Coordinates of C-alpha atoms in Angstrom, one line a residue:
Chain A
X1 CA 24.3 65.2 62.7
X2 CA 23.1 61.9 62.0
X3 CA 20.1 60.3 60.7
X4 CA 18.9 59.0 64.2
X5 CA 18.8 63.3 64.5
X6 CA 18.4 64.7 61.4
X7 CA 17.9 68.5 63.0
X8 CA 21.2 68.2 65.2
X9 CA 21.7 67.6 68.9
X10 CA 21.3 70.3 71.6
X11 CA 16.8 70.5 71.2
X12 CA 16.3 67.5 74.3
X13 CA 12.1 69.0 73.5
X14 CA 12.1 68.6 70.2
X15 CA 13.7 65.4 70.1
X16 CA 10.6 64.5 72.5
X17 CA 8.3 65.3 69.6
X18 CA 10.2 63.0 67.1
X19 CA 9.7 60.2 69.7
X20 CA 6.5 60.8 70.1
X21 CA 5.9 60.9 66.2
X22 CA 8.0 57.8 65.0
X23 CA 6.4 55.5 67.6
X24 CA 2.6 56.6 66.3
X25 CA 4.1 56.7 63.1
X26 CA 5.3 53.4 63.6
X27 CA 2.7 51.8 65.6
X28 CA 0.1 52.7 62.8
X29 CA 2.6 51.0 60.4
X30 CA 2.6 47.9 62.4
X31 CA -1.0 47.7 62.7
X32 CA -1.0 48.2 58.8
X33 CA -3.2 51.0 59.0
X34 CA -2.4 54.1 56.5
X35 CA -0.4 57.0 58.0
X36 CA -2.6 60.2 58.0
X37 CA -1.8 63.8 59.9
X38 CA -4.8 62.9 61.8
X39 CA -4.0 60.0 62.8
X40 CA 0.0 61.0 64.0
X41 CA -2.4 63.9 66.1
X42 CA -5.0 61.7 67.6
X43 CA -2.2 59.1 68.4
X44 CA 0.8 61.3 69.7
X45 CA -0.5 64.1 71.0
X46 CA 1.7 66.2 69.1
X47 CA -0.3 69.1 67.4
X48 CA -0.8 69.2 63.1
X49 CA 1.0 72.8 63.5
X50 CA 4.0 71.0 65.4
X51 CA 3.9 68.3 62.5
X52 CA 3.5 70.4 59.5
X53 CA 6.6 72.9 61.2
X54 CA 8.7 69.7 61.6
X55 CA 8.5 68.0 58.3
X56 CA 7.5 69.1 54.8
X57 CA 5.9 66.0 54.3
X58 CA 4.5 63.3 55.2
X59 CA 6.6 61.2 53.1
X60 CA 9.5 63.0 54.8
X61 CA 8.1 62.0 58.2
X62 CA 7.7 58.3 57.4
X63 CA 11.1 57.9 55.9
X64 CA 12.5 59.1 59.3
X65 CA 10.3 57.1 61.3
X66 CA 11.4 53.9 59.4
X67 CA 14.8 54.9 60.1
X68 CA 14.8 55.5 63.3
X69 CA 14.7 52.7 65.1
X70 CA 17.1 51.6 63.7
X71 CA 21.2 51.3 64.8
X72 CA 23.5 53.9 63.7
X73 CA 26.3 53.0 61.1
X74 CA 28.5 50.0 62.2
X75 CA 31.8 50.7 63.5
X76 CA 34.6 49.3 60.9
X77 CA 37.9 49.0 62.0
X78 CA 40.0 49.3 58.6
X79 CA 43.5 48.2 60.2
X80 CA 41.9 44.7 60.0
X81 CA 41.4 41.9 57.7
X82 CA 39.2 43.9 55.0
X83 CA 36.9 40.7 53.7
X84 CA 36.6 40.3 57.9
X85 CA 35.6 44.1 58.2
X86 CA 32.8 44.2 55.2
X87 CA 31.1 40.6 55.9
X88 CA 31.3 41.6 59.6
X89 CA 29.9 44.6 59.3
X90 CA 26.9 42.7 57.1
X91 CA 26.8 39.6 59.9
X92 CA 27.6 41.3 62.4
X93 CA 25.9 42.7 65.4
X94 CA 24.1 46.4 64.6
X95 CA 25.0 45.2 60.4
X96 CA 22.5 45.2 57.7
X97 CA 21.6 41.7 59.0
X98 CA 20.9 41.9 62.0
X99 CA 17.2 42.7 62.7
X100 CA 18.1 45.2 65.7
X101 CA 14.9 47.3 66.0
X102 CA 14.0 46.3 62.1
X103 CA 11.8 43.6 62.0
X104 CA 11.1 42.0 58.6
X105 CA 7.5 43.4 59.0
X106 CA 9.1 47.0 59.5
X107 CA 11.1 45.9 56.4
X108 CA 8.4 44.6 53.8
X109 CA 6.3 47.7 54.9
X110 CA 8.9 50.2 53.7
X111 CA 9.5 47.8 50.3
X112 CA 5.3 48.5 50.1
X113 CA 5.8 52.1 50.9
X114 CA 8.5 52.7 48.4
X115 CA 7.4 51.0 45.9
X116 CA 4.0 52.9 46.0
X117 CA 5.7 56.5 46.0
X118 CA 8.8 57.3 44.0
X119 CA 9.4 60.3 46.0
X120 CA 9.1 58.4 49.0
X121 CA 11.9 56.3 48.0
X122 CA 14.5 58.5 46.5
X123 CA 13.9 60.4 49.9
X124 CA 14.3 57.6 52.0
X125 CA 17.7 56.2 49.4
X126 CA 19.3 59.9 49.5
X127 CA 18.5 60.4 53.2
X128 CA 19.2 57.2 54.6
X129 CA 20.1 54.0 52.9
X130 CA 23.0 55.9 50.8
X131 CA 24.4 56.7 54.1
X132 CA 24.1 53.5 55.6
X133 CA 26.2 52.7 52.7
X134 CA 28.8 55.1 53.5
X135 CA 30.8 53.2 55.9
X136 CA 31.1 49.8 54.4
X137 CA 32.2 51.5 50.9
X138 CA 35.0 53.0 52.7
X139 CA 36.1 50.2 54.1
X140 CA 36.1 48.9 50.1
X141 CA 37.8 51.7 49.2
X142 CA 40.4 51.3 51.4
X143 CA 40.9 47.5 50.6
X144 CA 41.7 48.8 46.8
X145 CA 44.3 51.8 48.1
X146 CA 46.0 48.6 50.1
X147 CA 46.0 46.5 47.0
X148 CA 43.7 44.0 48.7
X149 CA 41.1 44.9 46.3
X150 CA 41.4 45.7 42.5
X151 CA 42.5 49.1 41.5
X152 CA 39.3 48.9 39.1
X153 CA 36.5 48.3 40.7
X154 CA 33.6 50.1 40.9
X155 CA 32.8 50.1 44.6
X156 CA 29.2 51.5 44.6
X157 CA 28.1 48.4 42.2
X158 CA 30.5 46.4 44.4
X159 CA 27.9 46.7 47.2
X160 CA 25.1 46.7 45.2
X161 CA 26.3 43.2 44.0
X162 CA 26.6 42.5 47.7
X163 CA 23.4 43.8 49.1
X164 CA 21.4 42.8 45.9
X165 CA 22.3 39.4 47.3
X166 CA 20.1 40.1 50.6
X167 CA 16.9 41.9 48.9
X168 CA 16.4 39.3 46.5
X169 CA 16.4 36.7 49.8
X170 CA 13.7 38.7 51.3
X171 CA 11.5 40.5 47.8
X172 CA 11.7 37.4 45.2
X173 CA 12.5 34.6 47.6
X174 CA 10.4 35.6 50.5
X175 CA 12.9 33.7 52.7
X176 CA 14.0 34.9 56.2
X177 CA 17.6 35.5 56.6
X178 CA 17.9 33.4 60.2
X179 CA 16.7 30.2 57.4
X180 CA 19.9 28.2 57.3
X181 CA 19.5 27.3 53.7
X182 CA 19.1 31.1 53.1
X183 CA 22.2 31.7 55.4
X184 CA 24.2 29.3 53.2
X185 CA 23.4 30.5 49.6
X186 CA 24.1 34.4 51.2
X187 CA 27.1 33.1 51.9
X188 CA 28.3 31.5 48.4
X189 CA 26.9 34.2 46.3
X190 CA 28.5 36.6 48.9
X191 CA 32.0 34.2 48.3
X192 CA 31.3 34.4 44.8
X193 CA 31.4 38.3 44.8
X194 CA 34.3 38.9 46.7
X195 CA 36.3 36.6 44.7
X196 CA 35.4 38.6 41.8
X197 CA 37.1 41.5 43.6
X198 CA 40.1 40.6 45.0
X199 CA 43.3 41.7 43.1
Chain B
X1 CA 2.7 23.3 29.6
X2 CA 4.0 26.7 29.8
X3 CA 2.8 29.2 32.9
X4 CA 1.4 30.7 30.1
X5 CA -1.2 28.3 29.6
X6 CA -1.4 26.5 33.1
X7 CA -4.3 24.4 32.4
X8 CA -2.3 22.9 29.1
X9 CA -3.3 22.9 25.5
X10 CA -6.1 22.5 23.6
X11 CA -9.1 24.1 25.7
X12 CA -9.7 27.6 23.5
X13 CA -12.8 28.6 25.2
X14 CA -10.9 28.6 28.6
X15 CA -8.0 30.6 27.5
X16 CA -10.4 32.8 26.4
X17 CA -11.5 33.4 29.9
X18 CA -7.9 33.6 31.0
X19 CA -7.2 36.4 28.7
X20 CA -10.8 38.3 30.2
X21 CA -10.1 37.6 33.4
X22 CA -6.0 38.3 33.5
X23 CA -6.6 42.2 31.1
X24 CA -9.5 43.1 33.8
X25 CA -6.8 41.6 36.5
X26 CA -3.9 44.0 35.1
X27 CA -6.4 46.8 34.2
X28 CA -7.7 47.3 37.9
X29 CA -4.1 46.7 39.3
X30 CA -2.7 49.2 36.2
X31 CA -5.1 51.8 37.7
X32 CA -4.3 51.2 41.5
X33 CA -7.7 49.8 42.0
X34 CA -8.1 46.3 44.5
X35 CA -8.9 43.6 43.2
X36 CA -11.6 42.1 44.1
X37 CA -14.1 39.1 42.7
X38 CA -16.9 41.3 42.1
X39 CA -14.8 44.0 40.3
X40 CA -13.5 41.3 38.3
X41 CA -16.7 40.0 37.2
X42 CA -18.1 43.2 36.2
X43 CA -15.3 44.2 33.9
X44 CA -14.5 40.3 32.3
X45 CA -18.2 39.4 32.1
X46 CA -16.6 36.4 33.3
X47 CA -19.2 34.4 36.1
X48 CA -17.6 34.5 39.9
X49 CA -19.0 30.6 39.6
X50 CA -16.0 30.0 36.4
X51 CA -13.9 32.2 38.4
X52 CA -13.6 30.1 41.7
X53 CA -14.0 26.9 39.5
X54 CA -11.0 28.1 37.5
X55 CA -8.4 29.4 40.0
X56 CA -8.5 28.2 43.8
X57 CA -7.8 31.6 45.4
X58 CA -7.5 35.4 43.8
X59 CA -3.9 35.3 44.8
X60 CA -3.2 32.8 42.7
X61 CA -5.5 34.4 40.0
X62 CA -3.3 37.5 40.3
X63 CA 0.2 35.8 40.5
X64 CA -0.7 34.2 36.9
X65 CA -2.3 37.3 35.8
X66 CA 0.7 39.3 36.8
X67 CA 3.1 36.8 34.5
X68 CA 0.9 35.9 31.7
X69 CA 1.6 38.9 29.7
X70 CA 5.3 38.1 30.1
X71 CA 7.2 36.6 27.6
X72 CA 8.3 32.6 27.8
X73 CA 11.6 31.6 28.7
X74 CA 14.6 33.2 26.6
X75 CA 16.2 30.9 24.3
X76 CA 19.6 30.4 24.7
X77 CA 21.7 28.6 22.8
X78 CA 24.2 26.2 25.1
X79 CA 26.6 25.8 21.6
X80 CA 28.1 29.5 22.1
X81 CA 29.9 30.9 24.8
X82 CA 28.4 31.2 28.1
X83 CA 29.0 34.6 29.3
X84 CA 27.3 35.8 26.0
X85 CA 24.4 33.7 26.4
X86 CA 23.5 34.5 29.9
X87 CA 24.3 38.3 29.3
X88 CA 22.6 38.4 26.1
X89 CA 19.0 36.1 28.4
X90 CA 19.4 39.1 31.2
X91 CA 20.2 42.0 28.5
X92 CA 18.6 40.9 24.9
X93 CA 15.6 40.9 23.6
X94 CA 12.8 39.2 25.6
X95 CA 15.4 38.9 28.4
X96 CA 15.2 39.7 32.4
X97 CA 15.7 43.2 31.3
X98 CA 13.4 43.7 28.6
X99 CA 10.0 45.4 29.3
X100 CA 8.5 43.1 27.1
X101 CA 4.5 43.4 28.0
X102 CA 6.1 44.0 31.9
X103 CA 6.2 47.8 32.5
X104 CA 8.1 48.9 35.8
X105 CA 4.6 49.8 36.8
X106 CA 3.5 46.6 36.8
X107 CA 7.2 45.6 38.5
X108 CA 6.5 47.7 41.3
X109 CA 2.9 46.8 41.7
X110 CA 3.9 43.1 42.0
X111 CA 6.6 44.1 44.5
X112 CA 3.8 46.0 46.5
X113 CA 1.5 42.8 46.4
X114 CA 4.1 40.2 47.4
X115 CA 5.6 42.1 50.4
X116 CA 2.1 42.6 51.6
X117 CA 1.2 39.4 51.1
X118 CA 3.7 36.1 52.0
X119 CA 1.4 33.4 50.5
X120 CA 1.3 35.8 46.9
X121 CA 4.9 35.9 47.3
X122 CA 5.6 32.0 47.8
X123 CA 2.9 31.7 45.1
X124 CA 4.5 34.1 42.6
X125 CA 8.2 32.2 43.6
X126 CA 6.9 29.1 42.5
X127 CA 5.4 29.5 39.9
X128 CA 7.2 31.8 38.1
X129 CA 10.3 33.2 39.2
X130 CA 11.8 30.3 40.2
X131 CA 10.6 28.6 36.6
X132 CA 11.6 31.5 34.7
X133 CA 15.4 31.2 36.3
X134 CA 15.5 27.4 35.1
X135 CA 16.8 28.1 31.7
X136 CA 19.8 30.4 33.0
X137 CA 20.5 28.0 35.7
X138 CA 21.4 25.5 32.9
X139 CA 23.6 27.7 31.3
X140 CA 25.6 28.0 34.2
X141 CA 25.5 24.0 35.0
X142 CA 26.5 23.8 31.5
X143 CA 29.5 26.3 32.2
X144 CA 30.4 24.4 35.1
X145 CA 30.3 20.9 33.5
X146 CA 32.8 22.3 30.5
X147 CA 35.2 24.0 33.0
X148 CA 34.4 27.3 32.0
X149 CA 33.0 27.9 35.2
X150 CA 34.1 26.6 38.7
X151 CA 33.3 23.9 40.1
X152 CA 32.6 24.2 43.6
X153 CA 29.7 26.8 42.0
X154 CA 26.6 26.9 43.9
X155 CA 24.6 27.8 40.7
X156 CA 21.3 28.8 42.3
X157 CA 23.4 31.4 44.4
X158 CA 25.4 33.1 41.6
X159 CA 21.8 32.9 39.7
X160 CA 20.7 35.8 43.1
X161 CA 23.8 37.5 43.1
X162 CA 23.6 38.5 39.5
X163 CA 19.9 39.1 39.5
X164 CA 19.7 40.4 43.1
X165 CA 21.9 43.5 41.4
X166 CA 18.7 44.6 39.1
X167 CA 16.1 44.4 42.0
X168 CA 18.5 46.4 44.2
X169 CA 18.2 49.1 41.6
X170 CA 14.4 48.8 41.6
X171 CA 13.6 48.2 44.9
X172 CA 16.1 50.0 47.1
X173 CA 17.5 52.8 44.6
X174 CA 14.5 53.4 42.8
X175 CA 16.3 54.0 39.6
X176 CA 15.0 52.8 36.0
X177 CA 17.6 50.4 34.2
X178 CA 17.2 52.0 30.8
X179 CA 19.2 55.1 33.1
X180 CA 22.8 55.4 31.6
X181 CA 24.6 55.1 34.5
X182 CA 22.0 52.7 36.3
X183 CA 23.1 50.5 32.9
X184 CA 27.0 51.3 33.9
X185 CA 26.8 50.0 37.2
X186 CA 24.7 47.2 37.3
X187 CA 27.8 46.1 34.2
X188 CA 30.4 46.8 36.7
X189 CA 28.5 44.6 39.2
X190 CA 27.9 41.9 36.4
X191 CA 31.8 41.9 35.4
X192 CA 33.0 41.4 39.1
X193 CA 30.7 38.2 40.0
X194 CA 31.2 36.9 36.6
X195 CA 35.1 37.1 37.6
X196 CA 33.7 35.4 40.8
X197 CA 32.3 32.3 38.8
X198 CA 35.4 31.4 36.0
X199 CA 37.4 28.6 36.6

């Protein structure tokens, strides 16, 4: 079970409906138009019964949308170098960087959309960005069992300090990440943090 | 000349429109309402002519109006010791941290306007965020320039990693900093990049 299908494999039809409602959901959010039932009806052809059976909400339905698109977790190989494995996974192809179906339209929509609707948020943190997490805080983990890493750090603030990094880029700054002045102060705040958890 | 009086000192009857037009500004935005010339108008009693004449776009009317209710720059004293002084600019009185006259409703609102709106953003950057990180940057300059700090330190970068760690707990956790363990973490994060910065 994964976020990309949140009700399990095995239902090829029903899978056909979430298509059909993510890329109406999305296109609607693209055209900056508000997401209504009516609208996910008119533009899928998926009927308000189907909807309503599928997801409690339409918060629920926009936070899956959102995700959808988007790659599964990174693969981290933890025999590596561990600094190599985290920044990788951030730098790298299908990581948090990388704009693989998540344009930064896609991305300062759902900033708007959580920031309007608490519950749309803590939905869309529990469900998905705390699992995209998941992976990388393993790897962190696994750099302080080694000795790597400190034996007292925090690791869920670690990555916050690393991430925070990247949303103040693109919601104080406004800069885009492919800016190499942008690249380059990512980089030494991102040296700056990892120094401050090495053992 | 302070953003909180752009147009400098000495002209009473036009801060006087400031402070009509920014409360009706914050009151529509406070209420979820656009906002719009005419609404503005009707509830400052201010004329659309002085309104225009005044400010050259309502995005820029509502970037000031969103920071003039925000306290100046914190004043930090460059004699003591510089952890303490920036800790005690993000985490004292009147500091990043303090809702002084800027509730988290008013946070996210501003959030919601920038991300929808890259001109507001570059606007808002400008003007004010990037003015209101001056004072801390200098701390850290100072740090660095008495070997307290390193001194390869790219300062503007270890200014976003440390305050990149209280918008990811707005923006992307949705969590309110005066939370116990929202306070805890974002420490944890603070302690590692400060280990990051010392010489």
């Amino acid at each position: 079970m994964t976020p990309d299908h949140p009700h399990g494999p095995g239902r090829p039809r029903d899978e056909n409906i979430d298509g059909r409602v993510f890329a109406a959901t999305l296109s609607l959010i693209d055209a900056e138009e508000e997401v209504t039932a009516s609208r996910l009806v008119e533009r899928s052809g998926v009927s308000r019964a189907a909807l309503y059976r599928r997801w409690p909400s339409l918060t629920t339905l926009i936070a899956a949308a959102l995700d959808a698109e988007r790659s599964g977790f990174p693969e981290i190989d933890l025999d590596g170098d561990i600094r190599s494995a985290v920044f990788g996974s951030i730098f790298g192809d299908g990581g948090i960087v990388a704009a693989t179906g998540y344009s930064e339209v896609r991305f300062r929509h759902r900033i708007r959309l959580v920031m309007a609707d608490r519950a749309l948020q803590k939905e869309y943190w529990e469900s998905y960005v705390s699992r995209r997490r998941a992976p990388i805080e393993e790897v962190l983990r696994a750099g302080v069992e080694r000795g790597t890493l400190r034996d007292d750090l925090d690791v869920e603030a670690c990555f916050d300090a690393i991430i925070g990094v990247f949303y103040y880029q693109f919601v104080a700054r406004g800069d885009r990440i492919d800016d190499p002045a942008t690249q380059q102060r990512v980089r030494s705040a991102l040296d700056v943090v990892w120094r401050g958890m090495v053992a």
